[in-house]
Coordinates of C-alpha atoms in Angstrom, one line a residue:
Chain A
M472 CA 0.0 0.0 0.0
D473 CA 2.9 2.4 0.8
K474 CA 4.1 1.8 -2.7
M475 CA 0.7 2.9 -4.1
L476 CA 0.6 6.0 -1.9
S477 CA 4.0 7.1 -3.0
N478 CA 3.6 6.4 -6.7
K479 CA 5.1 9.4 -8.4
T480 CA 2.9 9.2 -11.5
T481 CA -0.3 9.2 -9.4
I482 CA 0.9 12.1 -7.3
L483 CA 1.8 14.1 -10.4
M484 CA -1.6 13.4 -11.9
L485 CA -3.4 14.6 -8.7
V486 CA -1.3 17.7 -8.2
L487 CA -0.3 19.0 -11.6
P488 CA -3.6 20.5 -12.8
G489 CA -4.2 22.5 -9.6
I490 CA -0.7 23.6 -9.2
L491 CA -0.4 24.7 -12.8
V492 CA -3.6 26.8 -12.7
F493 CA -2.6 28.4 -9.4
A494 CA 1.0 29.1 -10.4
L495 CA 0.0 30.6 -13.8
V496 CA -2.6 33.0 -12.3
I497 CA -1.0 34.0 -9.0
P498 CA 2.8 33.6 -8.5
V499 CA 4.0 33.9 -12.1
P500 CA 2.1 37.2 -12.8
L501 CA 3.4 38.6 -9.5
L502 CA 6.9 38.0 -10.6
L503 CA 6.1 39.5 -14.0
S504 CA 4.7 42.5 -12.1
V505 CA 8.0 43.0 -10.4
F506 CA 9.7 42.9 -13.8
Y507 CA 7.2 45.4 -15.4
G508 CA 7.6 47.5 -12.2
M509 CA 11.2 48.1 -13.3
T510 CA 10.3 49.3 -16.8
N511 CA 8.6 52.3 -18.4
Y512 CA 6.1 50.1 -20.3
N513 CA 3.0 51.9 -21.6
I514 CA 1.3 48.9 -23.2
V515 CA 1.9 50.5 -26.7
T516 CA 5.6 50.7 -27.2
A517 CA 8.2 48.2 -26.1
P518 CA 9.2 48.3 -22.4
H519 CA 12.6 49.8 -21.4
F520 CA 14.3 48.7 -18.3
V521 CA 14.6 51.6 -15.8
G522 CA 15.8 49.8 -12.7
L523 CA 14.4 51.0 -9.4
S524 CA 13.5 54.5 -10.5
N525 CA 9.8 53.7 -10.4
F526 CA 10.1 52.6 -6.8
I527 CA 12.1 55.7 -5.9
N528 CA 9.4 57.8 -7.5
I529 CA 6.7 56.2 -5.3
L530 CA 8.5 57.6 -2.3
K531 CA 7.9 61.1 -3.6
D532 CA 4.4 60.3 -4.9
Q533 CA 1.9 62.3 -2.7
V534 CA -1.1 60.5 -4.2
F535 CA 0.2 57.1 -3.2
W536 CA 0.7 58.2 0.4
I537 CA -2.7 59.9 0.6
S538 CA -4.3 56.7 -0.9
L539 CA -2.5 54.6 1.7
L540 CA -3.7 56.9 4.4
H541 CA -7.3 56.6 3.1
C542 CA -7.0 52.8 3.2
F543 CA -6.0 53.0 6.8
I544 CA -8.8 55.4 7.5
I545 CA -11.3 52.9 6.0
A546 CA -9.6 50.1 8.1
A547 CA -9.9 52.2 11.2
G548 CA -13.6 52.7 10.5
L549 CA -14.0 48.9 10.3
V550 CA -11.9 48.2 13.4
F551 CA -13.3 50.9 15.6
I552 CA -16.9 51.2 14.4
Q553 CA -17.9 48.1 12.6
H554 CA -16.2 45.5 14.8
P555 CA -17.4 46.7 18.3
L556 CA -20.9 46.8 16.9
A557 CA -20.5 43.4 15.2
L558 CA -19.2 41.8 18.4
A559 CA -22.0 43.3 20.4
F560 CA -24.6 41.9 17.9
A561 CA -23.0 38.5 17.9
L562 CA -23.2 38.3 21.7
V563 CA -26.7 39.5 21.8
L564 CA -27.8 37.4 18.9
N565 CA -26.5 34.3 20.7
K566 CA -28.8 35.0 23.6
V567 CA -32.0 35.4 21.5
G568 CA -32.5 31.8 20.5
G569 CA -35.1 30.0 18.4
R570 CA -36.6 31.4 15.2
A571 CA -35.9 35.0 16.1
E572 CA -32.2 34.3 16.2
K573 CA -32.3 32.8 12.7
Y574 CA -34.3 35.7 11.4
F575 CA -32.0 38.4 12.7
R576 CA -28.9 36.5 11.6
A577 CA -30.3 36.4 8.1
A578 CA -31.3 40.1 8.2
Y579 CA -27.8 41.2 9.1
F580 CA -26.2 39.0 6.5
I581 CA -28.4 39.8 3.5
P582 CA -26.5 43.0 2.5
A583 CA -23.3 41.0 2.4
I584 CA -24.5 38.7 -0.4
I585 CA -25.8 41.4 -2.7
P586 CA -23.7 42.1 -5.8
V587 CA -21.4 45.1 -5.2
T588 CA -22.6 46.9 -8.3
V589 CA -26.1 46.9 -6.9
I590 CA -24.8 48.0 -3.5
T591 CA -22.9 50.9 -4.9
A592 CA -25.7 52.0 -7.3
M593 CA -28.1 51.8 -4.4
W594 CA -26.1 54.0 -2.1
K595 CA -25.4 56.5 -4.9
N596 CA -29.2 56.8 -5.2
V597 CA -29.7 57.1 -1.4
F598 CA -27.0 59.8 -1.4
N599 CA -28.3 61.5 -4.6
P600 CA -28.1 65.3 -3.9
Q601 CA -31.6 66.2 -5.1
F602 CA -33.8 63.1 -4.8
G603 CA -31.9 60.6 -2.6
F604 CA -33.4 59.2 0.5
L605 CA -30.9 60.8 2.8
N606 CA -31.5 64.3 1.6
K607 CA -35.2 63.9 1.5
L608 CA -35.0 62.7 5.1
L609 CA -32.9 65.7 6.2
E610 CA -35.5 67.9 4.6
A611 CA -38.4 66.1 6.3
L612 CA -36.6 66.5 9.6
G613 CA -36.3 70.3 9.0
L614 CA -32.6 70.0 8.5
G615 CA -32.8 71.1 4.8
N616 CA -29.7 73.3 5.2
L617 CA -27.6 70.1 5.7
K618 CA -28.7 68.8 2.3
M619 CA -25.6 68.1 0.2
D620 CA -24.0 65.9 -2.4
F621 CA -22.4 63.5 0.1
M622 CA -20.5 61.5 -2.5
G623 CA -19.6 64.3 -4.9
N624 CA -18.3 66.7 -2.2
P625 CA -14.6 66.0 -1.6
H626 CA -15.0 66.7 2.1
T627 CA -17.5 63.9 2.6
A628 CA -16.6 61.5 -0.2
L629 CA -14.2 59.4 1.9
L630 CA -16.7 59.4 4.8
S631 CA -19.4 58.0 2.4
I632 CA -16.9 55.3 1.3
V633 CA -16.2 54.4 5.0
F634 CA -19.9 54.3 5.7
I635 CA -20.7 52.0 2.8
S636 CA -17.7 49.7 3.7
I637 CA -19.0 49.4 7.2
W638 CA -22.5 48.7 6.1
Y639 CA -21.5 46.2 3.4
G640 CA -19.1 44.1 5.5
F641 CA -21.2 44.1 8.6
G642 CA -22.9 40.7 8.0
W643 CA -19.5 38.9 7.6
A644 CA -18.1 40.5 10.7
V645 CA -21.1 39.5 12.8
L646 CA -21.1 36.0 11.4
I647 CA -17.5 35.4 12.2
Y648 CA -17.9 36.6 15.8
Y649 CA -21.2 34.7 16.1
A650 CA -19.4 31.5 15.0
G651 CA -16.8 32.2 17.6
V652 CA -19.3 32.9 20.4
K653 CA -21.2 29.7 19.5
G654 CA -18.0 27.8 20.1
L655 CA -17.4 29.0 23.6
P656 CA -17.8 26.4 26.4
E657 CA -21.2 27.0 28.0
E658 CA -20.4 25.1 31.2
L659 CA -17.6 27.6 32.1
F660 CA -20.1 30.5 32.0
E661 CA -22.6 28.6 34.1
A662 CA -19.9 27.9 36.7
A663 CA -18.8 31.6 36.7
K664 CA -22.5 32.6 37.1
I665 CA -22.8 30.3 40.1
D666 CA -19.6 31.7 41.6
G667 CA -21.2 35.1 41.4
A668 CA -19.4 36.7 38.5
G669 CA -21.6 39.5 37.1
R670 CA -22.5 40.1 33.4
I671 CA -19.8 42.8 32.9
R672 CA -17.2 40.8 34.7
R673 CA -18.0 37.7 32.6
L674 CA -17.7 39.8 29.4
F675 CA -14.3 41.3 30.1
S676 CA -12.6 38.4 32.0
M677 CA -14.1 35.5 30.1
T678 CA -15.8 36.1 26.8
I679 CA -13.3 38.6 25.3
P680 CA -10.2 36.6 26.4
L681 CA -11.7 33.4 25.2
L682 CA -12.6 35.0 21.8
R683 CA -9.0 36.3 21.4
P684 CA -8.2 34.0 18.4
V685 CA -11.4 35.0 16.6
L686 CA -10.9 38.7 17.5
I687 CA -7.4 38.6 16.0
V688 CA -8.4 36.8 12.8
N689 CA -11.4 39.0 12.3
L690 CA -9.6 42.3 13.0
S691 CA -6.7 41.3 10.7
L692 CA -9.4 40.6 8.0
A693 CA -10.8 44.1 8.6
I694 CA -7.4 45.8 8.2
I695 CA -6.7 43.8 5.0
A696 CA -10.2 44.7 3.8
G697 CA -9.4 48.3 4.3
L698 CA -6.1 48.1 2.5
K699 CA -7.7 46.2 -0.4
S700 CA -10.7 48.6 -0.8
M701 CA -11.1 49.3 -4.4
T702 CA -14.4 48.2 -5.9
I703 CA -16.6 50.5 -3.9
V704 CA -14.3 53.5 -4.7
Y705 CA -14.1 52.5 -8.3
L706 CA -17.9 52.3 -8.6
T707 CA -18.8 55.4 -6.6
T708 CA -16.4 58.3 -6.4
G709 CA -13.6 56.9 -8.6
G710 CA -11.3 58.5 -6.1
S711 CA -12.9 62.0 -6.4
V712 CA -11.5 65.2 -7.8
G713 CA -8.0 65.8 -6.3
N714 CA -7.9 62.2 -5.1
A715 CA -10.0 63.1 -2.0
S716 CA -11.2 59.5 -1.7
Q717 CA -8.5 57.7 -3.6
V718 CA -7.3 54.3 -2.4
V719 CA -4.1 52.4 -3.3
A720 CA -5.6 49.6 -5.5
N721 CA -7.8 52.0 -7.4
Y722 CA -4.9 54.4 -7.8
F723 CA -2.6 51.9 -9.5
Y724 CA -5.4 50.6 -11.6
K725 CA -6.0 54.1 -12.9
V726 CA -2.3 54.8 -13.3
A727 CA -1.9 51.6 -15.4
F728 CA -5.0 51.7 -17.5
T729 CA -6.2 55.3 -17.7
S730 CA -2.9 57.1 -17.5
Q731 CA -1.2 54.2 -19.4
Q732 CA 1.8 54.3 -17.1
Y733 CA 1.7 50.6 -16.9
G734 CA 5.3 50.2 -15.6
Y735 CA 4.7 52.6 -12.8
G736 CA 1.3 51.0 -12.0
N737 CA 3.0 47.7 -11.6
A738 CA 5.6 49.1 -9.2
L739 CA 2.7 50.5 -7.1
S740 CA 1.0 47.1 -7.3
V741 CA 4.1 45.3 -6.1
L742 CA 4.5 47.6 -3.1
F743 CA 0.8 47.0 -2.4
V744 CA 1.3 43.2 -2.2
I745 CA 4.3 43.7 0.1
I746 CA 2.3 45.9 2.4
C747 CA -0.6 43.4 2.5
M748 CA 1.7 40.5 3.2
I749 CA 3.5 42.4 6.0
V750 CA 0.2 43.0 7.7
T751 CA -1.0 39.4 7.3
V752 CA 2.3 37.9 8.4
S753 CA 2.5 40.1 11.5
F754 CA -1.0 39.2 12.5
N755 CA -0.2 35.5 12.0
K756 CA 2.8 36.0 14.3
V757 CA 0.5 37.4 17.0
T758 CA -1.7 34.3 16.8
D759 CA 1.4 32.1 17.1
G760 CA 0.9 30.5 13.8
S761 CA -2.5 29.2 14.7
R762 CA -4.2 30.7 11.7
I763 CA -8.0 30.9 11.6
E764 CA -9.0 28.6 14.4
F765 CA -12.1 28.7 16.4
Chain B
M396 CA -38.3 36.6 35.9
H397 CA -40.0 39.9 35.3
K398 CA -36.7 41.7 35.0
A399 CA -35.4 39.1 32.6
N400 CA -38.4 39.7 30.4
I401 CA -37.9 43.4 30.2
S402 CA -34.3 43.0 29.2
R403 CA -35.4 40.5 26.5
Y404 CA -37.8 43.0 25.0
F405 CA -35.2 45.6 25.1
I406 CA -32.8 43.3 23.2
I407 CA -35.4 42.4 20.6
F408 CA -36.2 46.1 20.1
F409 CA -32.6 46.9 19.6
L410 CA -32.2 44.0 17.1
V411 CA -35.2 45.1 15.2
V412 CA -34.0 48.7 14.8
F413 CA -30.7 47.6 13.5
S414 CA -32.0 44.9 11.2
L415 CA -34.2 47.6 9.6
L416 CA -31.1 49.7 9.2
A417 CA -29.4 46.8 7.4
I418 CA -32.3 46.0 5.0
F419 CA -34.0 49.4 4.7
P420 CA -32.1 50.6 1.6
L421 CA -33.3 47.4 -0.1
L422 CA -36.9 48.0 0.9
W423 CA -36.5 51.6 -0.5
L424 CA -35.2 50.2 -3.8
L425 CA -38.1 47.7 -3.9
D426 CA -40.6 50.5 -3.2
F427 CA -39.4 52.8 -6.0
S428 CA -38.9 49.9 -8.4
L429 CA -42.6 49.5 -8.3
C430 CA -43.5 53.2 -8.7
K431 CA -43.5 55.3 -11.9
S432 CA -40.1 56.6 -12.8
G433 CA -41.1 60.2 -12.2
D434 CA -42.2 59.4 -8.6
F435 CA -38.5 59.3 -7.6
F436 CA -38.3 63.1 -8.2
V437 CA -41.3 63.9 -6.0
S438 CA -40.8 64.5 -2.3
G439 CA -41.8 61.9 0.1
L440 CA -39.5 59.3 1.6
L441 CA -41.5 56.3 0.5
K442 CA -44.5 56.0 -1.8
I443 CA -47.2 53.4 -1.9
P444 CA -47.1 52.2 -5.6
D445 CA -50.6 52.8 -6.9
P446 CA -51.0 50.7 -8.9
P447 CA -47.7 48.7 -8.7
Q448 CA -45.8 49.1 -12.0
F449 CA -44.9 45.5 -12.6
S450 CA -44.1 46.5 -16.2
N451 CA -40.8 48.0 -14.8
Y452 CA -39.6 44.5 -14.3
L453 CA -40.5 43.5 -17.8
D454 CA -38.6 46.5 -19.1
A455 CA -35.7 45.7 -16.8
W456 CA -35.6 42.1 -18.0
V457 CA -35.1 43.4 -21.6
A458 CA -33.2 46.7 -21.2
G459 CA -30.9 45.2 -18.6
K460 CA -30.2 42.2 -20.8
I461 CA -30.8 40.1 -17.8
P462 CA -31.1 36.7 -19.6
M463 CA -27.8 37.1 -21.4
Y464 CA -25.8 38.3 -18.3
L465 CA -27.5 35.7 -16.1
A466 CA -26.6 32.9 -18.5
N467 CA -22.9 34.0 -18.5
S468 CA -22.9 34.2 -14.7
V469 CA -24.4 30.7 -14.4
I470 CA -22.0 29.1 -16.9
I471 CA -18.9 30.8 -15.4
T472 CA -19.9 30.1 -11.8
F473 CA -20.8 26.5 -12.6
M474 CA -17.5 25.7 -14.3
T475 CA -15.5 27.5 -11.6
V476 CA -17.2 25.6 -8.8
A477 CA -16.8 22.2 -10.5
L478 CA -13.1 22.8 -11.2
T479 CA -12.4 24.3 -7.7
V480 CA -13.9 21.3 -5.9
T481 CA -12.2 18.7 -8.1
F482 CA -8.8 20.3 -7.9
S483 CA -9.1 21.0 -4.2
L484 CA -9.9 17.4 -3.5
M485 CA -7.1 16.1 -5.7
L486 CA -4.5 18.4 -4.2
G487 CA -5.8 17.9 -0.6
Y488 CA -5.7 14.1 -1.1
A489 CA -2.1 14.2 -2.4
F490 CA -1.0 16.6 0.4
T491 CA -2.5 14.7 3.3
R492 CA -2.7 11.0 2.3
M493 CA 0.1 10.4 -0.2
K494 CA 3.7 10.1 0.7
W495 CA 6.1 12.4 -1.1
K496 CA 9.1 14.5 -0.1
I497 CA 8.0 18.0 -1.0
S498 CA 4.4 17.5 -0.1
N499 CA 4.5 20.1 2.7
L500 CA 6.4 22.6 0.6
A501 CA 3.8 22.3 -2.2
K502 CA 0.9 22.7 0.2
G503 CA 2.6 25.8 1.7
F504 CA 3.0 27.2 -1.8
I505 CA -0.7 26.9 -2.5
L506 CA -1.8 28.2 1.0
L507 CA 0.4 31.2 0.4
G508 CA -2.2 32.3 -2.1
M509 CA -4.5 33.2 0.8
M510 CA -2.3 36.2 1.4
I511 CA -2.3 37.5 -2.1
P512 CA -5.0 40.2 -2.9
I513 CA -6.8 39.7 -6.2
E514 CA -6.2 43.4 -7.0
A515 CA -2.4 42.8 -7.2
T516 CA -2.8 40.4 -10.1
L517 CA -5.0 42.6 -12.2
L518 CA -2.3 44.4 -14.0
P519 CA 0.1 41.6 -14.9
N520 CA -2.8 39.1 -15.7
Y521 CA -4.4 41.6 -18.1
I522 CA -1.2 41.7 -20.2
I523 CA -0.7 37.9 -20.0
F524 CA -4.3 37.1 -20.8
S525 CA -4.4 39.5 -23.7
K526 CA -1.1 38.0 -25.1
I527 CA -2.4 34.4 -24.9
G528 CA -5.9 35.3 -26.1
L529 CA -7.7 34.6 -22.8
T530 CA -9.3 38.0 -22.5
D531 CA -12.8 38.0 -23.7
S532 CA -13.3 34.3 -23.1
Y533 CA -15.1 32.4 -20.4
F534 CA -11.8 30.8 -19.4
G535 CA -10.2 34.2 -18.9
L536 CA -12.5 34.4 -15.9
I537 CA -12.8 30.7 -14.9
L538 CA -9.0 30.2 -14.5
P539 CA -8.3 33.1 -12.2
Y540 CA -11.5 32.3 -10.2
V541 CA -10.4 28.7 -9.7
A542 CA -6.8 29.8 -8.8
F543 CA -8.1 32.2 -6.1
N544 CA -10.5 29.7 -4.7
L545 CA -7.9 26.8 -4.5
P546 CA -6.0 27.9 -1.3
I547 CA -9.2 28.0 0.8
G548 CA -10.5 24.8 -0.8
V549 CA -7.2 23.0 -0.1
F550 CA -7.2 24.5 3.5
I551 CA -10.7 23.2 4.2
I552 CA -10.4 19.7 2.6
S553 CA -6.9 19.0 4.1
G554 CA -8.1 19.7 7.6
F555 CA -10.9 17.3 7.0
L556 CA -8.9 14.5 5.3
Q557 CA -6.3 14.5 8.0
S558 CA -8.8 13.2 10.6
F559 CA -9.6 10.0 8.6
P560 CA -7.9 6.8 9.8
R561 CA -5.3 5.0 7.6
S562 CA -7.5 1.9 7.6
I563 CA -9.7 3.5 4.8
E564 CA -6.9 3.0 2.3
E565 CA -5.8 -0.3 3.8
S566 CA -9.2 -2.0 3.4
A567 CA -9.8 -0.4 0.0
V568 CA -6.5 -1.8 -1.3
I569 CA -7.5 -5.3 -0.1
D570 CA -10.7 -4.8 -2.1
G571 CA -8.5 -4.1 -5.1
C572 CA -9.1 -0.4 -5.5
G573 CA -6.6 2.0 -7.1
I574 CA -6.1 5.6 -5.8
F575 CA -8.8 7.0 -8.0
G576 CA -11.1 4.3 -7.0
I577 CA -10.4 5.0 -3.3
I578 CA -11.1 8.7 -3.8
M579 CA -14.3 8.2 -5.7
K580 CA -15.7 5.3 -3.6
F581 CA -14.6 6.3 -0.1
I582 CA -13.1 9.7 0.2
V583 CA -15.8 11.7 -1.7
P584 CA -18.7 10.3 0.3
L585 CA -16.9 10.7 3.6
S586 CA -15.7 14.3 3.0
M587 CA -19.1 15.5 1.7
P588 CA -19.5 18.3 4.5
A589 CA -16.1 19.8 3.5
L590 CA -16.9 19.5 -0.2
V591 CA -20.2 21.2 0.2
T592 CA -18.5 24.0 2.1
I593 CA -16.1 24.5 -0.7
V594 CA -18.9 24.6 -3.2
V595 CA -20.8 27.2 -1.3
F596 CA -17.8 29.5 -0.7
S597 CA -16.6 29.4 -4.2
F598 CA -20.1 29.9 -5.5
V599 CA -20.7 33.0 -3.3
S600 CA -17.3 34.6 -4.0
N601 CA -17.5 34.1 -7.8
W602 CA -21.1 35.0 -8.3
N603 CA -20.4 38.4 -6.9
E604 CA -16.9 38.9 -8.4
F605 CA -16.7 42.2 -10.2
I606 CA -13.2 43.7 -10.8
M607 CA -11.6 40.8 -12.7
M608 CA -14.7 40.5 -14.9
L609 CA -14.5 44.2 -15.7
T610 CA -10.8 44.0 -16.4
F611 CA -10.5 40.8 -18.4
I612 CA -13.8 40.9 -20.3
S613 CA -14.6 43.8 -22.5
K614 CA -17.1 42.1 -24.8
D615 CA -20.6 42.9 -23.6
S616 CA -21.9 39.5 -24.7
L617 CA -19.5 37.7 -22.3
R618 CA -20.0 39.9 -19.2
T619 CA -21.8 38.6 -16.1
L620 CA -24.9 39.8 -14.2
Q621 CA -22.8 42.3 -12.2
F622 CA -22.4 44.4 -15.3
S623 CA -26.2 44.7 -16.0
I624 CA -26.8 47.8 -13.8
M625 CA -23.6 49.5 -14.9
R626 CA -24.5 49.3 -18.5
F627 CA -28.1 50.4 -17.9
A628 CA -27.2 53.3 -15.5
G629 CA -24.7 54.5 -18.0
K630 CA -27.2 54.7 -20.8
Y631 CA -30.5 55.7 -19.2
T632 CA -29.4 57.8 -16.2
S633 CA -32.8 59.2 -15.3
N634 CA -35.0 56.1 -15.7
Y635 CA -34.9 55.4 -12.0
A636 CA -37.8 52.9 -11.8
V637 CA -36.4 50.5 -14.3
Q638 CA -32.9 51.0 -12.9
F639 CA -34.2 50.0 -9.5
A640 CA -36.0 47.0 -11.0
I641 CA -32.8 45.8 -12.5
M642 CA -31.1 46.1 -9.2
M643 CA -33.8 44.0 -7.5
M644 CA -33.6 41.4 -10.3
M645 CA -29.8 41.2 -9.8
T646 CA -30.4 40.7 -6.1
I647 CA -32.9 37.9 -6.4
P648 CA -30.5 35.1 -7.5
S649 CA -28.1 36.1 -4.6
L650 CA -31.0 36.0 -2.1
I651 CA -32.1 32.5 -3.4
I652 CA -28.5 31.3 -3.1
Y653 CA -28.3 32.6 0.4
L654 CA -31.6 31.1 1.5
I655 CA -30.5 27.7 0.2
F656 CA -27.0 27.8 1.6
N657 CA -27.6 29.8 4.8
R658 CA -26.6 27.0 7.1
Q659 CA -23.5 25.9 5.1
I660 CA -22.2 29.5 5.2
T661 CA -22.4 29.6 9.0
N662 CA -20.9 26.1 9.2
G663 CA -18.2 27.1 6.8
V664 CA -17.2 30.1 8.8
M665 CA -17.0 27.8 11.9
M666 CA -14.7 25.6 9.9
G667 CA -12.5 28.6 9.2
A668 CA -13.4 29.2 5.6
I669 CA -12.9 32.9 5.5
K670 CA -10.9 35.2 3.3
G671 CA -11.1 39.0 3.3

């Protein structure tokens, strides 16, 4: 049997199709991206090797740094607004029980499964400066002077993006915490209750420490989601005039395909992967390598 | 007992308010998708459609090219899910049950994919795909979709296969089965829960994928359902009722998928099947 399980031909047949597809779509293009990042390629004329000059230019590129800052602002919105709420909901939801629990779980998750093009078109209409729900609501409340073009105004564009990101990802955040809460040992809490530990005490000295692995995984996902924000920006503000709501991925996409600085776009894209990987790896270090475990 | 009841009502109230916040924008869409297009411009937060304009949906079906985009979505998603499950199972089996020297190294190579954001492959893949003629073809989407689903698929199935006893292979060999026989007859039925989770997760992530579709497919006749609203909104900016009806129609398949797979999604998250 050992012979059969170490048969080289069988192993190759099992592994080759998957590895090939994976390698050709992910690692190989990334290496190619590093190469293009060192050229002045513009898709039309042949690429010229320019060494590290693209990467040096990034250091001086204001738009890149602003975009990175915006990514971290979105991440902060997720970490400090979405996640405390999501955790609270997961804990409360766990106490509801029965049909109601199922209904609420579904209600919170529904936005997360709707196509992003619908989500963004919907919010664009809600924020519509003349006829959108939000402005009509402000008017109805007698706050007509607050009416504004929330997405078009560069001062509020990024805020709208943060808001949509929080709303759209809320269901996933709740679900992950909920799965974590469901996995907590019930007996332990019963014992603590009998020993006279109050609700607040149980929350801070039992629930949150026990949820540590889930918290770390979920928060790392939130930071990565902030870094990777692109689609919502692409479909709503496009980064706004003066890049007031620009994010990194949308920026290099625009640089490569709209401004046709494909080489420079790739350099940005390479730096972007490196930043994402540093964040992921440092979070994995915190969890002592026990990646995603409940 | 009395006190417990009050706090329960309070909790329910709080949950109801927030669940309305979560789904209200959709109800607003539904409402105006049934009104006349001009109603959108009139003041009033909501409007009772009188009578409901179901013809908006008929117009949306045609003007939004729903049948064409829907067919593309179904074909692409179906192929992606089938290939993802098959390859994940093959890889997972080779990584956990077969004996070869670089098994761990190869597994690590695939799992590394979980750290790579899709966005970082858009620029190089666009050039590669256009050079080898993959842009504007179903496979130009299916291949990257499968590749990005494989790491999670392998992660889920490997964890599952590891827990099986060696005796499965031992008894199967006595019965005269080869490796592929073992996989089909014993491994597939035993690992059904993991396979279902992989199906659901690759389904959900590909059905809603947008940015690769936009980048690699420029031919309208090959684009997926995600594109329907973009195309319509770009052409008929002020026809709000039909625009909203298209959005509702694009939402319906996702809702159906969710209602079917609701439990598997929760179970999958519990098994650790998450990627940002």
